[in-house]
CSV table of C-alpha atoms and ligand atoms in Angstrom, one decimal:
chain,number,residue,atom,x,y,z
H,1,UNK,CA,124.9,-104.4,18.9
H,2,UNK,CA,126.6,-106.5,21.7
H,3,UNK,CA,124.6,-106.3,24.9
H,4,UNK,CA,125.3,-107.5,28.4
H,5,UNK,CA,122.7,-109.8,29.6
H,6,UNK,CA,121.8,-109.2,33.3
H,7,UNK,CA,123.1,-112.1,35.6
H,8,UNK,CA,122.1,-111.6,39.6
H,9,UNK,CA,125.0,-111.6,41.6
H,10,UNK,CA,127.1,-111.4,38.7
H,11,UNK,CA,126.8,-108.7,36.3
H,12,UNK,CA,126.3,-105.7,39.4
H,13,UNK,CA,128.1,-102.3,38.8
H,14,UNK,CA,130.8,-103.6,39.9
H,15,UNK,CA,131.3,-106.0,37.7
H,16,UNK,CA,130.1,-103.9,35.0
H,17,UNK,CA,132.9,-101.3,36.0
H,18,UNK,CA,136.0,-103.2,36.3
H,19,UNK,CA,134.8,-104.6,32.4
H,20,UNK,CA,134.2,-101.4,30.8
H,21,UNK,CA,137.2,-100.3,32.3
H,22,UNK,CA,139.5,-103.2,31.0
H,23,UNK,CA,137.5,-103.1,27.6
H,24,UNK,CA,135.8,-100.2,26.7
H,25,UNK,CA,134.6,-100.8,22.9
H,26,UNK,CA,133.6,-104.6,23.7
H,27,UNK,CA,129.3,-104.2,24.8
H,28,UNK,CA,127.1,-101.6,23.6
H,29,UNK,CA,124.9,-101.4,26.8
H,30,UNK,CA,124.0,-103.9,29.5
H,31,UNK,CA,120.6,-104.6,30.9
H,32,UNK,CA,120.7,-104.5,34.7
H,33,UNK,CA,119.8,-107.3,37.2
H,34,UNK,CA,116.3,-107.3,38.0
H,35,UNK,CA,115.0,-104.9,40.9
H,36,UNK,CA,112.2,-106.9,42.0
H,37,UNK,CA,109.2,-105.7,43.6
H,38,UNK,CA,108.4,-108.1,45.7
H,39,UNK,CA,105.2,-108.0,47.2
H,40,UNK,CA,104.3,-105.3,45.3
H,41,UNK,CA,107.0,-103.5,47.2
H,42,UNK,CA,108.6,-100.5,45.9
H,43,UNK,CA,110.8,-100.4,49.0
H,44,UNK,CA,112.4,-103.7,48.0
H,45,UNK,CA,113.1,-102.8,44.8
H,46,UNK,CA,114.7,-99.5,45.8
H,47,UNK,CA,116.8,-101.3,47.7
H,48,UNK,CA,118.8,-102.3,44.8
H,49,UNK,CA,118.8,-99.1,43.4
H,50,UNK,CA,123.0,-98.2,43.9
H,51,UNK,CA,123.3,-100.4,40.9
H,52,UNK,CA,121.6,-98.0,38.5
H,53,UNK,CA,122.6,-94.7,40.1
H,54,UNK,CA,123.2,-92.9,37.0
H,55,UNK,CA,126.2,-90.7,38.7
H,56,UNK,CA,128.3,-94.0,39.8
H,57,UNK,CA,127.4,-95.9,36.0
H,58,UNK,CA,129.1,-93.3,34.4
H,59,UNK,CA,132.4,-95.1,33.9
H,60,UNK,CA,130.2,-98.1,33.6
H,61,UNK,CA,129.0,-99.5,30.2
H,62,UNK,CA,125.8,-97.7,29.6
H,63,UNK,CA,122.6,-99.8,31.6
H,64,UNK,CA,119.2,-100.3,31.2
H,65,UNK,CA,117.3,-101.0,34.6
H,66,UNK,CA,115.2,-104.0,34.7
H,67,UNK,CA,112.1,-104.7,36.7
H,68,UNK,CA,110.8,-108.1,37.9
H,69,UNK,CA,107.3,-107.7,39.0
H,70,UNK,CA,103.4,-107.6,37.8
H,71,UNK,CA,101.5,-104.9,40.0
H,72,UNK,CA,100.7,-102.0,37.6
H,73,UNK,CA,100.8,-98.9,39.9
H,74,UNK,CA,104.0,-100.1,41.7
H,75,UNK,CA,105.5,-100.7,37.9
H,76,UNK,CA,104.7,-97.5,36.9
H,77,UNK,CA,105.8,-95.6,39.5
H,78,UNK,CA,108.9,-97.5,40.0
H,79,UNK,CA,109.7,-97.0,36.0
H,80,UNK,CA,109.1,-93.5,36.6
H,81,UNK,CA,111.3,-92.6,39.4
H,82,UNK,CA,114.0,-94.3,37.3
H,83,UNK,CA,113.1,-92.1,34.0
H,84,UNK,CA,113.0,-88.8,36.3
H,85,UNK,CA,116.5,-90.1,37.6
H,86,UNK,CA,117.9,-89.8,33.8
H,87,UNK,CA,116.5,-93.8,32.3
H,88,UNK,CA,114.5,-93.7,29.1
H,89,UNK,CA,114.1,-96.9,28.8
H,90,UNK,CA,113.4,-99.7,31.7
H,91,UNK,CA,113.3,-103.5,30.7
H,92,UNK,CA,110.5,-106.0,32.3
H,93,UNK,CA,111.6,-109.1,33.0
H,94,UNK,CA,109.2,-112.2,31.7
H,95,UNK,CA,111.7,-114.8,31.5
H,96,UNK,CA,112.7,-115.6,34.7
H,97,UNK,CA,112.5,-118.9,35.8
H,98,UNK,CA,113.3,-119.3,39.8
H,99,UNK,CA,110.6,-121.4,40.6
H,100,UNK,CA,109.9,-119.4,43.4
H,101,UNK,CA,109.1,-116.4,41.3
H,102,UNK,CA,107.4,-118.1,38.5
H,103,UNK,CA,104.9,-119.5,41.3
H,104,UNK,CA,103.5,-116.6,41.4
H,105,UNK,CA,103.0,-115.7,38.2
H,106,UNK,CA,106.0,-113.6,37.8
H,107,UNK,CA,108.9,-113.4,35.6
H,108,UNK,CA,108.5,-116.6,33.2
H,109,UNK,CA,105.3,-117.7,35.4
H,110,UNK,CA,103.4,-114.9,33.6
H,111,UNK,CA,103.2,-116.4,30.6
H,112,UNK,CA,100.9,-119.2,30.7
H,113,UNK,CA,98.8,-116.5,31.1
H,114,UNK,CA,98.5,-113.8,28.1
H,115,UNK,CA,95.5,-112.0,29.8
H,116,UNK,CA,97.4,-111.1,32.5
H,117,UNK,CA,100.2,-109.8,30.5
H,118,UNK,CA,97.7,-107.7,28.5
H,119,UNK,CA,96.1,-106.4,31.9
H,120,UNK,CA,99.4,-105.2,32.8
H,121,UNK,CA,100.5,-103.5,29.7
H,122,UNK,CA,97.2,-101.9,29.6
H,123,UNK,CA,97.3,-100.4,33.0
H,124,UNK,CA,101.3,-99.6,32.8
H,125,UNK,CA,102.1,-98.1,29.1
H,126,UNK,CA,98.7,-95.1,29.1
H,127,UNK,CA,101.5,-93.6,32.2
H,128,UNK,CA,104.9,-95.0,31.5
H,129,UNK,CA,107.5,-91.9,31.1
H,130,UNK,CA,110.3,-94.2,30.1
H,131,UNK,CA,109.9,-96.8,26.5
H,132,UNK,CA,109.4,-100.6,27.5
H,133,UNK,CA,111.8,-103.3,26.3
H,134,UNK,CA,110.8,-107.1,27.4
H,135,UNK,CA,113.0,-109.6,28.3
H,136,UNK,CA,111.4,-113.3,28.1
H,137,UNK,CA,111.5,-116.6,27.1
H,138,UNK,CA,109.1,-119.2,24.7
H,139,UNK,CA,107.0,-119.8,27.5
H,140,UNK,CA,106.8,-121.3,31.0
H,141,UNK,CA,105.8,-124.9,30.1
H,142,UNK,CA,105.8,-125.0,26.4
H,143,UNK,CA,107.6,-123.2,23.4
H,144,UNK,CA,104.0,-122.5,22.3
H,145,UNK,CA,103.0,-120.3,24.6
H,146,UNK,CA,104.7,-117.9,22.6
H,147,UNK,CA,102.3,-117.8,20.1
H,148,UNK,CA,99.3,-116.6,21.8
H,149,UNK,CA,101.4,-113.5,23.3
H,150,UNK,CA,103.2,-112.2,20.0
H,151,UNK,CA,99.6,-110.7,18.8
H,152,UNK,CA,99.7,-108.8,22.5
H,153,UNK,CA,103.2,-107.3,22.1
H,154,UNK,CA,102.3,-105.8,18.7
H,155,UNK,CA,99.2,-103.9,20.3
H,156,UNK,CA,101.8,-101.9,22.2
H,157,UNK,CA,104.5,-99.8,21.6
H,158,UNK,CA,107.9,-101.9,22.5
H,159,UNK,CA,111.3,-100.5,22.0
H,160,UNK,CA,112.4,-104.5,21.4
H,161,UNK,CA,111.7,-107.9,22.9
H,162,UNK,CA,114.7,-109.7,23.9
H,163,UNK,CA,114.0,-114.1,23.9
H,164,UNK,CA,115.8,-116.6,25.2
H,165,UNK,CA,114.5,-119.6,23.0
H,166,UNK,CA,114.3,-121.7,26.0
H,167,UNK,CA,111.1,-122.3,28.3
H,168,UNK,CA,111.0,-121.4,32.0
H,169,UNK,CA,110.9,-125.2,33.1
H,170,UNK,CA,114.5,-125.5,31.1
H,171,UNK,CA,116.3,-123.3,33.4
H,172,UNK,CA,119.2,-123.2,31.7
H,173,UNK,CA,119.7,-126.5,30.5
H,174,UNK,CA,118.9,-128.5,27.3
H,175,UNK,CA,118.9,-126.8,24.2
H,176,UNK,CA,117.9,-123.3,22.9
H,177,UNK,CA,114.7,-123.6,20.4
H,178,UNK,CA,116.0,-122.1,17.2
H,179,UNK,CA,113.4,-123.9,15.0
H,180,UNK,CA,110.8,-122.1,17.6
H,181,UNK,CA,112.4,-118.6,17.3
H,182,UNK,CA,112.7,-118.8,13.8
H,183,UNK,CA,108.3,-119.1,13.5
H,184,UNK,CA,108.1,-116.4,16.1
H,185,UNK,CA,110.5,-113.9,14.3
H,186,UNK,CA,107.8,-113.1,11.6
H,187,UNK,CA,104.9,-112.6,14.0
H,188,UNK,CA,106.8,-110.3,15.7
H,189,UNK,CA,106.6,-106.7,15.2
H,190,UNK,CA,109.0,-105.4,17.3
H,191,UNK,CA,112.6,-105.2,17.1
H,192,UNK,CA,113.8,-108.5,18.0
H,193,UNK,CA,117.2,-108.9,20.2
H,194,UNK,CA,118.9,-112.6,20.5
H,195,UNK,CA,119.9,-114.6,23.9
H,196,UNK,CA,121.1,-117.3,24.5
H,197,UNK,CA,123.9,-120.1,24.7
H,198,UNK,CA,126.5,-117.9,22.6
H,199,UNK,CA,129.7,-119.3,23.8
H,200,UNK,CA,132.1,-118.8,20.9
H,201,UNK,CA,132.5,-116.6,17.8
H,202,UNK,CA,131.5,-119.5,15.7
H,203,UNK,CA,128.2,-119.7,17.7
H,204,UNK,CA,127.6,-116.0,17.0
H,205,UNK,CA,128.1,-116.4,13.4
H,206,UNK,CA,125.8,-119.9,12.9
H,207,UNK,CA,123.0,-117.2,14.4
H,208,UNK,CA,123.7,-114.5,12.2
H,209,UNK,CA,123.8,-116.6,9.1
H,210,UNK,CA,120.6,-118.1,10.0
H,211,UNK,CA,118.8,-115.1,11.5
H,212,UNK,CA,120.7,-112.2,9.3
H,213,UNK,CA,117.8,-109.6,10.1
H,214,UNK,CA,118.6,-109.9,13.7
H,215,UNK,CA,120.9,-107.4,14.6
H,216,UNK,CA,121.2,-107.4,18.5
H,217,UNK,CA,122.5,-110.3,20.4
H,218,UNK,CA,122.6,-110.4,24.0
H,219,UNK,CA,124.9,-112.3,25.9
H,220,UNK,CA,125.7,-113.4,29.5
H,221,UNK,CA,127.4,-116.3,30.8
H,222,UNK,CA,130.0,-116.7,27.3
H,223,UNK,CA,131.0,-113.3,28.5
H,224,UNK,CA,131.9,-115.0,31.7
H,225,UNK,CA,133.7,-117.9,30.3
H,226,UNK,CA,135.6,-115.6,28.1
H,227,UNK,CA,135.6,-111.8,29.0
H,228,UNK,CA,136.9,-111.5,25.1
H,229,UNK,CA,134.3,-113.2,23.7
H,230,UNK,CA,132.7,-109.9,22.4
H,231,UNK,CA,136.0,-108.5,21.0
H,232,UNK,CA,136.3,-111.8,18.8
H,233,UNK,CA,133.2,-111.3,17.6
H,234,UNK,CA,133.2,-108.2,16.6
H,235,UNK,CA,136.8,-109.2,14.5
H,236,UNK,CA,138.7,-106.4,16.2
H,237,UNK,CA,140.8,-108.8,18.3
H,238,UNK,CA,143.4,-110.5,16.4
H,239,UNK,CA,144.0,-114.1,17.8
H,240,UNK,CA,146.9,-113.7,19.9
H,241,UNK,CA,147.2,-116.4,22.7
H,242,UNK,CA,150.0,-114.8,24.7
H,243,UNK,CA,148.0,-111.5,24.3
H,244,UNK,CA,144.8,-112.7,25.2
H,245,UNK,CA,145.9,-114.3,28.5
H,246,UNK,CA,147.6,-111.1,29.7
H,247,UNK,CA,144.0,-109.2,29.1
H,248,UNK,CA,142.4,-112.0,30.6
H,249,UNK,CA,144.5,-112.1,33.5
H,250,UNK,CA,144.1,-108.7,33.8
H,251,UNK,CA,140.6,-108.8,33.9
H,252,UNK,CA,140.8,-111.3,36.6
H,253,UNK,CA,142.9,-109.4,38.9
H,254,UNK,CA,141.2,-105.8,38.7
H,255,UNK,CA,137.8,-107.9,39.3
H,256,UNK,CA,139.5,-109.6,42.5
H,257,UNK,CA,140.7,-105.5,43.1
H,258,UNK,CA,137.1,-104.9,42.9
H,259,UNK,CA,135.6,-107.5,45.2
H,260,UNK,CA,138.7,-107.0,47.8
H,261,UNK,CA,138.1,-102.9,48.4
H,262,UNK,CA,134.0,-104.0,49.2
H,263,UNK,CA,133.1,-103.7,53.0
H,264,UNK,CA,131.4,-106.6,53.6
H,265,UNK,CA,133.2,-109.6,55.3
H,266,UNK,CA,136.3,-111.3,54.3
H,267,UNK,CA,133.9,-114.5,54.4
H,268,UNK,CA,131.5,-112.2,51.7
H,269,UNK,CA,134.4,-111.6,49.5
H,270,UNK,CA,135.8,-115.3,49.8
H,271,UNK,CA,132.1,-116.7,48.6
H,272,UNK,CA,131.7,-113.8,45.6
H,273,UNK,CA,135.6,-114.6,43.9
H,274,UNK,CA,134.7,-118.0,43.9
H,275,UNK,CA,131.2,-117.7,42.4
H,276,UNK,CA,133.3,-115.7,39.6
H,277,UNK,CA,136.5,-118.1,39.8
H,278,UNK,CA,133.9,-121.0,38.8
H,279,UNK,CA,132.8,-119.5,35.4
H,280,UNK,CA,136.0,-117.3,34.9
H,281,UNK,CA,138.5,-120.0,35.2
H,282,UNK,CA,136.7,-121.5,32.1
H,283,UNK,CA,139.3,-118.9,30.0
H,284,UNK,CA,142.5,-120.0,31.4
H,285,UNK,CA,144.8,-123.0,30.5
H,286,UNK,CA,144.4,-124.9,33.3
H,287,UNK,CA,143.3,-128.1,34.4
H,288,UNK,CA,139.9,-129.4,36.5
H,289,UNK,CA,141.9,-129.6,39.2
H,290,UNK,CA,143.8,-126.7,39.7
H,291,UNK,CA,140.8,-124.9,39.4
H,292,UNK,CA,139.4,-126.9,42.1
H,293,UNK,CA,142.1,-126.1,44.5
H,294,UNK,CA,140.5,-122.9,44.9
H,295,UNK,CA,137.5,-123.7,45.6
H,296,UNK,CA,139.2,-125.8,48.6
H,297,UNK,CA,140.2,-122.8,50.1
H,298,UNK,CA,139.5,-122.0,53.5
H,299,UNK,CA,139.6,-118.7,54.0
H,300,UNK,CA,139.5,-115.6,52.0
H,301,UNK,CA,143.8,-114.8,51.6
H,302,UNK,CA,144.0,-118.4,50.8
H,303,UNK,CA,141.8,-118.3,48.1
H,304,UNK,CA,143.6,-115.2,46.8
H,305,UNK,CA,146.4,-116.9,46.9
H,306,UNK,CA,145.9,-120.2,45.1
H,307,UNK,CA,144.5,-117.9,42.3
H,308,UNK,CA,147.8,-115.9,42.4
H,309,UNK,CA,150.0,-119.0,42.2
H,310,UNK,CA,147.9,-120.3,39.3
H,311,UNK,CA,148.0,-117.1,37.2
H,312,UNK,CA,151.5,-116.5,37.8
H,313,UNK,CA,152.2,-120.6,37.0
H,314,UNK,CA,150.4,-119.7,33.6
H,315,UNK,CA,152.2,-116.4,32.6
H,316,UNK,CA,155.6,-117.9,33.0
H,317,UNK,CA,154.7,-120.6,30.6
H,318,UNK,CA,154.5,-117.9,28.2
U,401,FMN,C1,123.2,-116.5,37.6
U,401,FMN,C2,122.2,-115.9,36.6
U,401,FMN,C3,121.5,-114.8,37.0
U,401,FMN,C4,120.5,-114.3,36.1
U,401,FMN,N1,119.8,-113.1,36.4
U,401,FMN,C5,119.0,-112.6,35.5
U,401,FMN,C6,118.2,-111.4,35.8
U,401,FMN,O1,118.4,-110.7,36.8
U,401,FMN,N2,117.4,-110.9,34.8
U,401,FMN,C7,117.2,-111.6,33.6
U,401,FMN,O2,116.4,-111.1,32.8
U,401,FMN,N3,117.9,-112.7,33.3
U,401,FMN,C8,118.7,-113.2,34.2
U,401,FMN,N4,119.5,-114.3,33.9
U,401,FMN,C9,119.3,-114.9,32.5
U,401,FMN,C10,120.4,-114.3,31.6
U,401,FMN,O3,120.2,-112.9,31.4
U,401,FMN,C11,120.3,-114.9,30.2
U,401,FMN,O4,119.0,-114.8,29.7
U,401,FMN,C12,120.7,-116.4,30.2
U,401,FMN,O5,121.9,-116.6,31.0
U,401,FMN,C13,120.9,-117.0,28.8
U,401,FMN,O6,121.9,-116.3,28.2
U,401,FMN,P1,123.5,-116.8,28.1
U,401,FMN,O7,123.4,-118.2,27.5
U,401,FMN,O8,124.1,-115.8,27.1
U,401,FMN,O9,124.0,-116.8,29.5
U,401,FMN,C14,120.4,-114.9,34.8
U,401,FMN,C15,121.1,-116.0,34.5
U,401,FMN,C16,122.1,-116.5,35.4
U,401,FMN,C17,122.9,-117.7,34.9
């Protein structure tokens, strides 16, 4: 299976929409952006709750709420609002790594710390409605950590464990652990779902020839930098250039659609295309700085436009 990885500010409904719409047999399901519970705060986290309205993810690829947060009660109770709204599953999020959420011991700041993560799974699973999936890296600090949580996961009962071979501390940078993943796989008795750096078909394929018992793969910013990237993999996309940029374009423009019918601020909508321009761009022909002239832009038509020009400059080479 090909699975959406959640992105904040990026991989919303809406986003998750206009995709689904555009290409309907690329991802099997998508995990959502965390709903945090901040403070312990169920209000917070319910907040964000439009995303996973079951009635308005119905055209949507199929989601899986995700939960950031370590207070048992408010866990529970939150996953079990979202099971008696239709969710069978809910995902907890142990891999984040925003330094101000790891300070305090959550997302990827929990797992220096293995008794606390078997405190929590004690207290939550004895009254959890929906199955628990896990999303989370090697550890905070160190790959290691890893090690000394695997024999805690198998004491429960997981639907799968999703890991990003990278520690918190890495962000995003450096590179994925594979040799790290590759000792954990074993230990592991849950179902074990892939993340991480998968950029290109070619990438996807070095993983499944070294990792053939994995059969989920999880993928976020490639999908990004190439909103085809999952119908190449899956070999039902014949390479096509001319083709390709027409879907792509495509894409582009129903996602610009998308942001332009909000009704937030023109000055909103200006900041959220070019957050998307910035990794989006990456699957067009076209140089450093043409992309850049739309990050110039002043206002929120401008920036609409400069898009426009470039994507029409591109189909007519064509
Ligand atoms: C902007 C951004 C926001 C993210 N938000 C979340 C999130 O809400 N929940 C989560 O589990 N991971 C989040 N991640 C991590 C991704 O889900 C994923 O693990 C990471 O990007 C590595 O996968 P990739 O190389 O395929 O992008 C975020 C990543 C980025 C870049």
């Amino acid at each position: 299976m090909l699975i959406l990885a959640p992105m904040q500010g990026l991989t919303e409904l809406m986003f998750r929409k206009v995709y689904h719409n555009c290409f309907p047999e690329a991802l099997d399901y998508a995990i959502s952006p965390f709903l945090s519970l901040t403070h312990g705060n169920l209000a917070d986290a319910w907040k964000k709750i439009d995303d996973v309205i079951p009635e308005d993810n119905r055209d949507s690829i199929p989601v899986i709420p995700q939960i950031l947060g370590k207070e048992p009660l408010e866990f529970t109770d939150l996953a079990n609002r979202l099971y008696d709204v239709g969710y069978t599953e809910v995902n907890w999020n142990i891999g984040c790594p925003m330094r101000r959420i790891t300070a305090k011991h959550r997302g990827s700041g929990i797992l220096p710390y293995p008794d606390e993560i078997r405190s929590i799974l004690n207290q939550v699973i004895p009254h959890l409605k929906p199955r628990l999936s896990i999303k989370m890296r090697l550890g905070l600090n160190s790959p290691h950590e890893i090690f000394a949580i695997i024999p805690i996961l198998n004491d429960y009962p997981l639907a799968n464990v999703t890991i990003h071979p990278r520690t918190g501390r890495q962000q995003y940078g450096g590179q994925v652990d594979l040799d790290t993943f590759a000792q954990v796989l074993p230990l592991l008795h849950h179902p074990v779902i892939y993340n991480g750096d998968i950029l290109t078909p070619a990438d996807y394929r070095q993983l499944r020839n070294r990792f053939p018992q994995i059969s989920d793969y999880m993928i976020g910013r490639g999908i990004l930098y190439d909103p085809l990237l999952p119908l190449r993999i899956r070999n039902s996309h014949a390479d096509n250039p001319e083709g390709d940029l027409t879907q792509t374009t495509h894409f582009i423009l129903s996602l610009l659609d998308a942001i332009g019918s909000g009704t937030v601020r023109d000055e909103s909508k200006m900041r959220k295309t070019k957050e998307y321009w910035c990794l989006i761009r990456r699957s067009l022909p076209i140089t450093e700085q043409q992309a850049a002239t739309v990050l110039h832009a002043q206002d929120y038509g401008s920036t609409l436009a400069q898009i426009h020009t470039i994507l029409d400059k591109i189909q007519k080479k064509y």
